[in-house]
Coordinates of C-alpha atoms and ligand atoms in Angstrom, one line a residue:
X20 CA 46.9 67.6 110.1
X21 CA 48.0 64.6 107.5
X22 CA 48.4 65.3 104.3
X23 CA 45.7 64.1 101.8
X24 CA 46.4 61.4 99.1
X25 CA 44.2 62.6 96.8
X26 CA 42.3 66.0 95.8
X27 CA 39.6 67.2 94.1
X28 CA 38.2 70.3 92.3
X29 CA 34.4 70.7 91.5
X30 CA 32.1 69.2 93.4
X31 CA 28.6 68.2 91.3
X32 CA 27.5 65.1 91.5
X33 CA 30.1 63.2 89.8
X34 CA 32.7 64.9 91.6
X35 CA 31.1 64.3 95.0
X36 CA 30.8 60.8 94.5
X37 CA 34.1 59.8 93.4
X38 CA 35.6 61.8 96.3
X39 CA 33.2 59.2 98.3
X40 CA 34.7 56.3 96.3
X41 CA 38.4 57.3 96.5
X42 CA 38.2 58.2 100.2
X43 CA 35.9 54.5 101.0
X44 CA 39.4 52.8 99.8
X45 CA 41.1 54.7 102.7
X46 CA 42.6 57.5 101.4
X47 CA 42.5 61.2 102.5
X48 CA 40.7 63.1 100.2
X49 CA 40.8 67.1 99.8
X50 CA 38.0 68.9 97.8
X51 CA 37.4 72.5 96.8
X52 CA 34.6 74.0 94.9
X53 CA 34.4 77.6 93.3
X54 CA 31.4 78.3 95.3
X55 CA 32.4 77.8 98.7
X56 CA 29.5 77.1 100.5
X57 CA 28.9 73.8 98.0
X58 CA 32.3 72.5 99.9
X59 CA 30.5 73.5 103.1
X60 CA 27.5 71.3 102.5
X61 CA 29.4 68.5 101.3
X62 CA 31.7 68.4 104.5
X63 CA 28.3 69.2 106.7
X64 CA 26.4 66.2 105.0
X65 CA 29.9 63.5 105.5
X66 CA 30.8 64.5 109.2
X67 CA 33.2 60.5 109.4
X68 CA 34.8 61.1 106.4
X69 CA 38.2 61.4 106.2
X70 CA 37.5 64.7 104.2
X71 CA 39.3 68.4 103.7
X72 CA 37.6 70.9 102.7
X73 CA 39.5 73.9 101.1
X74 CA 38.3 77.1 100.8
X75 CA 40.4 78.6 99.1
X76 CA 42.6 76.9 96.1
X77 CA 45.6 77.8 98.2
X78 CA 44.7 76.1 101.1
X79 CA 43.6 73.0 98.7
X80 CA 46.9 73.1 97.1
X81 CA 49.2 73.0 100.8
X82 CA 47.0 70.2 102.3
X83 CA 48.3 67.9 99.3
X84 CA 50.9 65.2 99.4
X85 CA 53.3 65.7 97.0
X86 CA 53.5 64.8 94.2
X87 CA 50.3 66.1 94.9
X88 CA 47.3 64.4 92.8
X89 CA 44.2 66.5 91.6
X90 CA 41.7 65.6 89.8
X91 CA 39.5 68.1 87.9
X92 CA 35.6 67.5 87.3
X93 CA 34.4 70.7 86.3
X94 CA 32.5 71.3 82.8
X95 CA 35.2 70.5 79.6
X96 CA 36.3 73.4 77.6
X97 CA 37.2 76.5 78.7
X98 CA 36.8 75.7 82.5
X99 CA 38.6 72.9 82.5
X100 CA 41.9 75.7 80.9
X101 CA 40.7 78.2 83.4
X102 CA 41.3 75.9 87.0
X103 CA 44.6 74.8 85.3
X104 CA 45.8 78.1 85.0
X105 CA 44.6 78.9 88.4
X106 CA 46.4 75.6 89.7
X107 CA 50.1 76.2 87.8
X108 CA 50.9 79.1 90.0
X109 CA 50.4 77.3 92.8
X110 CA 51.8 73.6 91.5
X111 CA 55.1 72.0 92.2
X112 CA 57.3 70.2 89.7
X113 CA 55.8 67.1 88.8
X114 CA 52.2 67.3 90.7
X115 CA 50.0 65.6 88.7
X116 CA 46.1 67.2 87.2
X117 CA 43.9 64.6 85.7
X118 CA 40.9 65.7 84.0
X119 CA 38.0 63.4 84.3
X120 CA 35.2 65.1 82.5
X121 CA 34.6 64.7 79.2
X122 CA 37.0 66.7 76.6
X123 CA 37.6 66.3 73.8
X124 CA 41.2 64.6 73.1
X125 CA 42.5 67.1 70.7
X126 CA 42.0 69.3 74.1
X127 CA 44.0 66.4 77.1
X128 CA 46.7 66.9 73.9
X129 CA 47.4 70.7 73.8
X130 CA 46.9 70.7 77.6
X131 CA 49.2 67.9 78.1
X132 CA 51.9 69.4 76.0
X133 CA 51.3 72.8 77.9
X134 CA 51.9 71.5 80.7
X135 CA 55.0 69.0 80.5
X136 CA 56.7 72.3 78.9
X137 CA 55.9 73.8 82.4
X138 CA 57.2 70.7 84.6
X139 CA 54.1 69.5 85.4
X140 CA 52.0 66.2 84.7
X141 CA 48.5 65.8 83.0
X142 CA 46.6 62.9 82.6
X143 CA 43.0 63.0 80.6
X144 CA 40.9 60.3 82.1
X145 CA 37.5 59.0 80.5
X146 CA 35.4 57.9 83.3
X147 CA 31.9 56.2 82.8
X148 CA 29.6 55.1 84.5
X149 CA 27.1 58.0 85.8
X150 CA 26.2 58.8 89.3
X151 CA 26.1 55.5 90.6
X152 CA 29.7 54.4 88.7
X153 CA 31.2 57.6 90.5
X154 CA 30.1 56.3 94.0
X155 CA 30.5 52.4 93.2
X156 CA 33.1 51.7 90.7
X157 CA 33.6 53.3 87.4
X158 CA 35.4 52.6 84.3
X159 CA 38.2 54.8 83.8
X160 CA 40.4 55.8 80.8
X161 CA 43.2 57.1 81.6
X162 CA 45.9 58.4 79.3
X163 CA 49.3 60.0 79.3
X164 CA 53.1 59.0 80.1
X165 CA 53.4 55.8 81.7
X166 CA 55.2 56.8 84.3
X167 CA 52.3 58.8 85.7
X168 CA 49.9 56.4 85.0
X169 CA 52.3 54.0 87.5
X170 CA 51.6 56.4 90.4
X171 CA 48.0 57.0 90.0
X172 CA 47.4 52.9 89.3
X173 CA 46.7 52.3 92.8
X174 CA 44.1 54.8 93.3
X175 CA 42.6 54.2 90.1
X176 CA 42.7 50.4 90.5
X177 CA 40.9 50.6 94.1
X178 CA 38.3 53.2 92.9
X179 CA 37.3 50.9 89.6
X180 CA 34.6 48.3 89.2
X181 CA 36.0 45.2 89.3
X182 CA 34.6 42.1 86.9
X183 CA 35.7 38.8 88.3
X184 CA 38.4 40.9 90.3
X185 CA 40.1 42.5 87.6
X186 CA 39.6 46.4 87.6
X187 CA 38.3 48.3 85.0
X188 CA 40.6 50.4 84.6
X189 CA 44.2 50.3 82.2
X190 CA 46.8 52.7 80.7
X191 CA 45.1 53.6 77.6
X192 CA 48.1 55.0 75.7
X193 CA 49.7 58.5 75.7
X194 CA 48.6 61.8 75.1
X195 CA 44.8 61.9 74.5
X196 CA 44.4 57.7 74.0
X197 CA 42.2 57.8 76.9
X198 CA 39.9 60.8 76.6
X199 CA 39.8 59.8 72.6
X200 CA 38.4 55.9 73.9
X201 CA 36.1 57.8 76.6
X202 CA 34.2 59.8 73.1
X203 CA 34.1 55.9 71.5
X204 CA 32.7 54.6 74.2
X205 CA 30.0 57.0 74.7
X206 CA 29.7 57.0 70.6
X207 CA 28.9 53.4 71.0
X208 CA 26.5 54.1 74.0
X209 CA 24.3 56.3 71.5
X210 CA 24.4 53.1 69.3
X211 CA 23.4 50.8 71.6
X212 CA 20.7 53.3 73.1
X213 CA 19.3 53.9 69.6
X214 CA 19.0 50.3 68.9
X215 CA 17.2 49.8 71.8
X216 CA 14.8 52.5 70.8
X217 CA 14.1 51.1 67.3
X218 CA 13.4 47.5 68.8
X219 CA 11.1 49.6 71.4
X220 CA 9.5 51.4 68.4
X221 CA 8.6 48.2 66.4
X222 CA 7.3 46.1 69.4
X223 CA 5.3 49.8 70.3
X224 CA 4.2 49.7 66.8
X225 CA 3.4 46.0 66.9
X226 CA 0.9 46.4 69.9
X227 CA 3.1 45.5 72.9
X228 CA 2.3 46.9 75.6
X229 CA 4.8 48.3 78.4
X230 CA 4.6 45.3 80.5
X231 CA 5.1 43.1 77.5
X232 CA 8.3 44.9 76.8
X233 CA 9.5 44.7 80.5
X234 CA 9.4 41.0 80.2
X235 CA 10.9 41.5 77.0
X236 CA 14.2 43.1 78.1
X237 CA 14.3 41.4 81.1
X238 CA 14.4 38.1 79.2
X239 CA 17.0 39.3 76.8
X240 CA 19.1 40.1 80.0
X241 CA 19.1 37.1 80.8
X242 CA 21.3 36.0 77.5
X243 CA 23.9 37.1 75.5
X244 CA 22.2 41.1 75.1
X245 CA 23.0 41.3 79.2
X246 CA 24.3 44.5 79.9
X247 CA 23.3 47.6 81.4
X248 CA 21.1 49.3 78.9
X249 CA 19.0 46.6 78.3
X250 CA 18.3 45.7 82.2
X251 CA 17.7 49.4 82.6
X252 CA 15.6 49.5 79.2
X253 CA 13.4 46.5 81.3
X254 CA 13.2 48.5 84.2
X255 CA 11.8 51.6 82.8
X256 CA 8.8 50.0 81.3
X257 CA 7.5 48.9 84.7
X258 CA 8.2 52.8 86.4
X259 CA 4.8 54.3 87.1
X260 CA 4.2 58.0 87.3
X261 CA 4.0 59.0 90.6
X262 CA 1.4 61.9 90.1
X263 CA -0.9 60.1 87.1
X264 CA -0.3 56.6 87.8
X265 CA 0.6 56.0 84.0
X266 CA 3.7 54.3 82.8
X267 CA 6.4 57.1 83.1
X268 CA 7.9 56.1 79.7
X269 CA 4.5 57.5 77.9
X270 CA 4.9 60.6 79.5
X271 CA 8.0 61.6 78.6
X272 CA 8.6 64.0 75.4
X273 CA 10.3 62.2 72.3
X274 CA 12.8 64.9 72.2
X275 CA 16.5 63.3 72.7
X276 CA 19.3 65.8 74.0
X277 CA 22.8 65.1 73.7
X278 CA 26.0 66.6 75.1
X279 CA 27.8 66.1 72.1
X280 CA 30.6 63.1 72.5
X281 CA 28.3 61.5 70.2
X282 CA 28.7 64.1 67.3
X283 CA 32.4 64.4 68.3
X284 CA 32.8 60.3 67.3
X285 CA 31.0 60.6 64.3
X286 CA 33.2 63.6 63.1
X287 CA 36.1 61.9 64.1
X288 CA 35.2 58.7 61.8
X289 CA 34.1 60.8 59.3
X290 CA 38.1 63.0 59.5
X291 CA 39.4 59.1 59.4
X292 CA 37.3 57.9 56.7
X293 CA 35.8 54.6 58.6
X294 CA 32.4 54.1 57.9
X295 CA 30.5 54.9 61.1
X296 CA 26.9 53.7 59.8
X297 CA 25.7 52.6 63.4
X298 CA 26.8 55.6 65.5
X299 CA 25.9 58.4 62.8
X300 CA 22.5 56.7 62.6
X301 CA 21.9 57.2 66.6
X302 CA 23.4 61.1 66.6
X303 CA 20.9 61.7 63.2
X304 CA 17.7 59.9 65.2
X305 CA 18.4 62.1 68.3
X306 CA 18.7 64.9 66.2
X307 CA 15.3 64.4 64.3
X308 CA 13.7 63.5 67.6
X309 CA 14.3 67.2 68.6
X310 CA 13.1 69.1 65.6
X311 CA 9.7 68.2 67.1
X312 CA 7.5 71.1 65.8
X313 CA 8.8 69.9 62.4
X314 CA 8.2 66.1 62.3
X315 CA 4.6 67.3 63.7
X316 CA 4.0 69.8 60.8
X317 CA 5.0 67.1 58.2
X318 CA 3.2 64.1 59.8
X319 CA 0.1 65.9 58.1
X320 CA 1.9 66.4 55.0
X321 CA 3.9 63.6 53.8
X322 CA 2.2 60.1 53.4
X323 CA 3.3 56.8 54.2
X324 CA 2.3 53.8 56.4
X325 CA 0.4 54.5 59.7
X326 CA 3.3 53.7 61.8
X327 CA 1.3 53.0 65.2
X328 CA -0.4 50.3 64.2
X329 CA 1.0 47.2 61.9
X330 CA -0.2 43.9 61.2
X331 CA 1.9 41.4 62.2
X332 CA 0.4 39.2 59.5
X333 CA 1.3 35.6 59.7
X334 CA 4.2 36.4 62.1
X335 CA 3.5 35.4 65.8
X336 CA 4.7 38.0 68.5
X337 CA 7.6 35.5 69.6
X338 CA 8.9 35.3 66.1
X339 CA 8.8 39.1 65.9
X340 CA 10.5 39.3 69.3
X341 CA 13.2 37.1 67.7
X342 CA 13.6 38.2 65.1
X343 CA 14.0 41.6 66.3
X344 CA 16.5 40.1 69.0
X345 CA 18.7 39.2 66.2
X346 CA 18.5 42.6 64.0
X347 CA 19.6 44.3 67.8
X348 CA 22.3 42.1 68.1
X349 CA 23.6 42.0 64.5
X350 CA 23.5 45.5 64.5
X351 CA 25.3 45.5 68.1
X352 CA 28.0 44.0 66.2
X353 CA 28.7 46.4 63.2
X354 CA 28.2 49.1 65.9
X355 CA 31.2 47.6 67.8
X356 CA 33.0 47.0 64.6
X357 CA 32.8 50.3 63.3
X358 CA 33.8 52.1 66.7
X359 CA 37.2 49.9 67.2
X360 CA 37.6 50.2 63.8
X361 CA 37.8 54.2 64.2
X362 CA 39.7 53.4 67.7
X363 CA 42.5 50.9 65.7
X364 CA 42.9 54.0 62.9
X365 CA 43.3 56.4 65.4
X366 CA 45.5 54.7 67.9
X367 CA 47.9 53.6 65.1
X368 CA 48.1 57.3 63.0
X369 CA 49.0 58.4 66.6
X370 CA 51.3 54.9 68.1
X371 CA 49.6 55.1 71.2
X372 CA 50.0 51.2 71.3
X373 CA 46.5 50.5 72.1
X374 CA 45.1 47.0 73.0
X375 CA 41.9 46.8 71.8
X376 CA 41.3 43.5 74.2
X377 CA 42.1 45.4 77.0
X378 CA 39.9 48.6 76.2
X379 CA 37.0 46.1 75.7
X380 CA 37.9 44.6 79.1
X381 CA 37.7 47.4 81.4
X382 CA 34.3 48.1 79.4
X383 CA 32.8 45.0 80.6
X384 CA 32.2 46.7 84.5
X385 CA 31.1 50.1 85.8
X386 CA 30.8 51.9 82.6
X387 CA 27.0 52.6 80.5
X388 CA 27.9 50.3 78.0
X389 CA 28.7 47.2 80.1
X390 CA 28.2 44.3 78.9
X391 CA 28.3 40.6 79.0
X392 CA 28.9 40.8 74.9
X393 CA 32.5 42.7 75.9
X394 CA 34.3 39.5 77.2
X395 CA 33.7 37.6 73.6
X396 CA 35.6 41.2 72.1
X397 CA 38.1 41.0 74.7
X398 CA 38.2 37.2 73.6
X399 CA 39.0 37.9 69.6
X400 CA 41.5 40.7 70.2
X401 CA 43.4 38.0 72.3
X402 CA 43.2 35.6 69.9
X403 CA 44.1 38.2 66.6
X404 CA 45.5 41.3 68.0
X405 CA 45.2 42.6 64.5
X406 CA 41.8 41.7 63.6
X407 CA 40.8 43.3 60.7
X408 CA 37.2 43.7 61.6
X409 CA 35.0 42.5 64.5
X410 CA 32.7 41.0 62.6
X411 CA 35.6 38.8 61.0
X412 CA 36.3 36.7 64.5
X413 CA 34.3 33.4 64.3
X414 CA 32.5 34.1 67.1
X415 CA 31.3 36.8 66.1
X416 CA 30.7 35.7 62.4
X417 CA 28.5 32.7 63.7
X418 CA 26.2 35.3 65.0
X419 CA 26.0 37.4 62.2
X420 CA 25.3 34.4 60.0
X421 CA 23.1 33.1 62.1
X422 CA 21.2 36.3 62.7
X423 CA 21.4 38.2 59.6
X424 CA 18.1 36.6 57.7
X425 CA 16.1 37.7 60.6
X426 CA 17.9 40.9 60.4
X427 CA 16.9 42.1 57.1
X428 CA 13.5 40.9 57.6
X429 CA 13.1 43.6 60.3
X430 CA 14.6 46.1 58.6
X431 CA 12.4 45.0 55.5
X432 CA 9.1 45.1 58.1
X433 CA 10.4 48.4 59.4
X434 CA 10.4 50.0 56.1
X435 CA 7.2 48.6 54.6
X436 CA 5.4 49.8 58.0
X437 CA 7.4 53.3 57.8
X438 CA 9.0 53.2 60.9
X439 CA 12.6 53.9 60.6
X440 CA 15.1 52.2 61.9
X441 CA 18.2 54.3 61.0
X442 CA 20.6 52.0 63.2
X443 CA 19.2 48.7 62.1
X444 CA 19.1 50.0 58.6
X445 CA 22.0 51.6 58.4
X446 CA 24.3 48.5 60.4
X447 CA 22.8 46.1 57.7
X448 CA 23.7 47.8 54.6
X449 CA 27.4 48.1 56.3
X450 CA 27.7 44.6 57.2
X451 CA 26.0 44.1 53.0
X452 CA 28.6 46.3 51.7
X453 CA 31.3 44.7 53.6
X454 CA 30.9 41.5 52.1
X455 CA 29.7 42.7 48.3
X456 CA 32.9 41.5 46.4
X457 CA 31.4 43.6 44.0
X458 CA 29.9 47.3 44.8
X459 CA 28.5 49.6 42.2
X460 CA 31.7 52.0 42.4
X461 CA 32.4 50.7 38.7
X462 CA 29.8 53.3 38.0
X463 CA 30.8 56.0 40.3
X464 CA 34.2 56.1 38.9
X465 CA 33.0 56.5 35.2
X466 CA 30.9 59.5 36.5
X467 CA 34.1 60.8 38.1
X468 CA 36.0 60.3 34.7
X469 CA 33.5 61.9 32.6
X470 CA 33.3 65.3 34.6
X471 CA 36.3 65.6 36.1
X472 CA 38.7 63.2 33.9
X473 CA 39.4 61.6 37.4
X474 CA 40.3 58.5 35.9
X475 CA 39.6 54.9 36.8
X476 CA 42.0 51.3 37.2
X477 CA 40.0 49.0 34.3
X478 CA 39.6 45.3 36.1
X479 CA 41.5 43.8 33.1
X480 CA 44.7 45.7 33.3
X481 CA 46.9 45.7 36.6
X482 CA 46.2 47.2 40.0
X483 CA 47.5 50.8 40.2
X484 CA 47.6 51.4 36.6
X485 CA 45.1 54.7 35.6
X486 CA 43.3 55.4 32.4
X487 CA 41.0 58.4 31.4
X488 CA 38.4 57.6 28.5
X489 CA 38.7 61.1 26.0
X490 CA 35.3 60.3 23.8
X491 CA 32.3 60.0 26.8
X492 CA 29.4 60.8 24.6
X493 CA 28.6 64.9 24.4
X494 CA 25.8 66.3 26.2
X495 CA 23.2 67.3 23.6
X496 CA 21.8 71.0 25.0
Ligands
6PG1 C1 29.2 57.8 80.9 C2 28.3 58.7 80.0 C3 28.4 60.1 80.4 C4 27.5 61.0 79.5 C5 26.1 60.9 79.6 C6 25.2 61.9 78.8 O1 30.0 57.2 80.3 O2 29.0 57.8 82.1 O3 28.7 58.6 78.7 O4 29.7 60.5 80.2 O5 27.8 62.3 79.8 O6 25.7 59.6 79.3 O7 25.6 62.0 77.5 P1 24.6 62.7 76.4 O8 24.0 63.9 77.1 O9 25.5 63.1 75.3 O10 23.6 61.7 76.1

């Protein structure tokens, strides 16, 4: 029998379906699974597929092409160590083991190094996109030495959505650039899900009704807001419960669970000091959402507005729609911002030479956070490939100007009517802080000085220079 181009361990969902993508381009694919009999079924349910399945990793190993290619999709952490260790015995020089789940960078690192010592070659690939991305197209992030990148380009170029017949899929950078842009992504796909939610809440709060909403999304689809989440946002609000009839979204439990590249992102800004007001927002709402049996206990106990029923007031429902519009895509904005922001700090403490155009490019197909919104990105990175801030690029500042009246007036209705909006909320009072030319650390610093003689730069004396005030006014006991 031929050789197989391509092979891969751990067969769930995800792993299934890219083995489907890879071998629909024409390749031979080899698969084994640590439970044999999952192999079985997946060989018994694709009988015309150019398939091998391994029982054994041996056997999974030999029916390779060298340098062979294998791709890992089994859980991240310690499995993802355990099949490597399993596979070294076995490997030739220069074989190559991607890992395409979701680790965390600092991990595709320490593996990588591990395993360049030993001869061998180790990409960490992002890949987004879900179920359907795995089968159709994903967007993949692959990093690591050029030169493997170079031989897995053609398989990873065929296997990738493509958006106006460019794939989405590029060399990330070395070492763990890709698996590090994978957690960014899926940081900013907790922003851009949260947002979502907090328009949802206010319209919900507003008395929309589901259908109303549908139309809603659908319509913003339509514009600049088309992207994935939002067309799936629409489509949700029409889904009827199969057993009760009732909209499905009404049914479901407002607990939020989360895997954990979100809290992974938000750690990392916080270790790289960028301010990461968006993206902690989302991780901190999906966190509330599950302590359930508290927020139940203290709805009884702490006051504020009846958040289930506002007034609109003078405002018609298509001003509110717009003006929530705006606050979603303002605050889409500073999300953005802040996550290339942590990308650019990162990529340059570790010269991974990352193109921040490019990374929003092979966003714009296959992946969750696809997005219409992406090519404008891709757009100011190729005009200023050292843009200090996304929301500096004039296309981006027209909208933010534009939008940012209507923005605070949401986040102004959302707090008198006590619904919070930590995204909203917390986006605006970045994008307000980033253009204060004066902020009230003045204060701050004195408090600094008087307890801890930190000391302070004065605004009439030169940059750099420090002074310590010895007389702050005594405590009286
Ligand atoms: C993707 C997604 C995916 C992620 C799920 C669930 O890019 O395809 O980011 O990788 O695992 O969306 O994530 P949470 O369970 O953390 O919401």
């Amino acid at each position: 029998m031929s050789k197989s181009d391509f092979g891969l361990i751990g067969l769930a969902v995800m792993g299934q379906n890219l083995v489907l993508n890879v071998e629909s381009r024409g390749f031979q694919v080899s698969v084994y699974n640590r439970t044999t009999s999952v192999t079985d079924q997946f060989i018994a349910a694709n009988p015309d597929k150019n398939l091998v399945g391994a029982q054994s990793l041996e056997e999974f190993v030999q029916s390779l092409a060298t340098p062979r290619k294998i791709q890992i999709m089994v859980k991240a952490g310690g499995p993802v160590d355990a099949v490597i260790e399993s596979l070294i015995p076995l490997l030739d020089q220069d074989d190559i083991i991607i890992d395409g789940g979701n680790t965390l960078y600092t991990d595709t690192e320490r593996r990588e190094k591990y395993l360049s010592e030993k001869g061998f070659r180790f990409i960490g690939a992002g890949v987004s996109g879900g179920e359907e991305g795995a089968l159709k197209g994903p967007s993949i992030m692959p990093g690591g030495p050029a030169s493997t990148w170079a031989i897995m380009q053609p398989i990873f170029e065929s296997i990738s959505a493509k958006v106006d017949g460019v794939p989405c899929v590029t060399h990330i950078g070395e070492g763990g650039a890709g698996h590090f842009v994978k957690m960014v992504h899926n940081g900013i796909e907790y922003g851009d899900m949260q947002l979502i939610c907090e328009a949802y809440n206010i319209f919900k709060a507003a008395g929309f009704s589901n259908e109303e909403q549908a139309a809603i999304f659908a319509d913003w689809n339509a514009g600049d807001l088309e992207s994935y989440l939002i067309e799936i946002t629409a489509n949700i609000f029409k889904q009827k419960d199969a057993e009760t009839g009732k909209d499905i979204v009404d049914l479901i439990v407002d607990k939020a669970g989360q895997k954990g590249t979100g809290r992974w992102t938000v750690m990392g800004s916080v270790e790289q000091a960028v301010p990461f007001s968006t993206i902690a927002g989302s991780v901190e709402a999906r966190i509330l959402s599950s302590m359930r049996d508290q927020r139940k206990l203290a709805s009884g106990i702490l006051q504020g507005p009846d958040n289930w029923n506002f007034d609109l007031g003078s405002l018609s429902k298509e001003e509110l729609v717009k003006k929530v519009r705006n606050a979603l895509y303002s605050s889409k904005i500073v999300s953005y911002a802040q996550g290339l922001d942590l990308i650019a700090k990162v990529g340059k403490e570790k010269n991974w030479g990352l193109n921040l155009g490019a990374i929003a490019r092979i966003w714009r197909g296959g992946c969750i956070i696809r997005a219409r919104f992406l090519n404008h990105i891709t757009e100011a990175y190729e005009t200023d490939a050292n843009l200090t801030n996304l929301m500096l690029a004039p296309f981006f500042t027209k909208v933010l100007n534009s939008g940012q009246q209507d923005w605070r007036e949401v986040v102004a209705l959302a707090a008198t009517n006590g619904i919070p909006v930590p995204s909203f909320g917390g986006s605006l009072s970045y994008y307000d802080a980033y253009r204060a030319e004066r902020v009230p650390a003045n204060l701050l610093q004195a408090q600094r000085d008087f307890f801890g003689a930190h000391t302070y730069e004065r605004i009439d004396k030169p940059e750099g220079e420090f002074f310590h005030t010895e007389d702050w006014p005594e405590l009286i006991d």
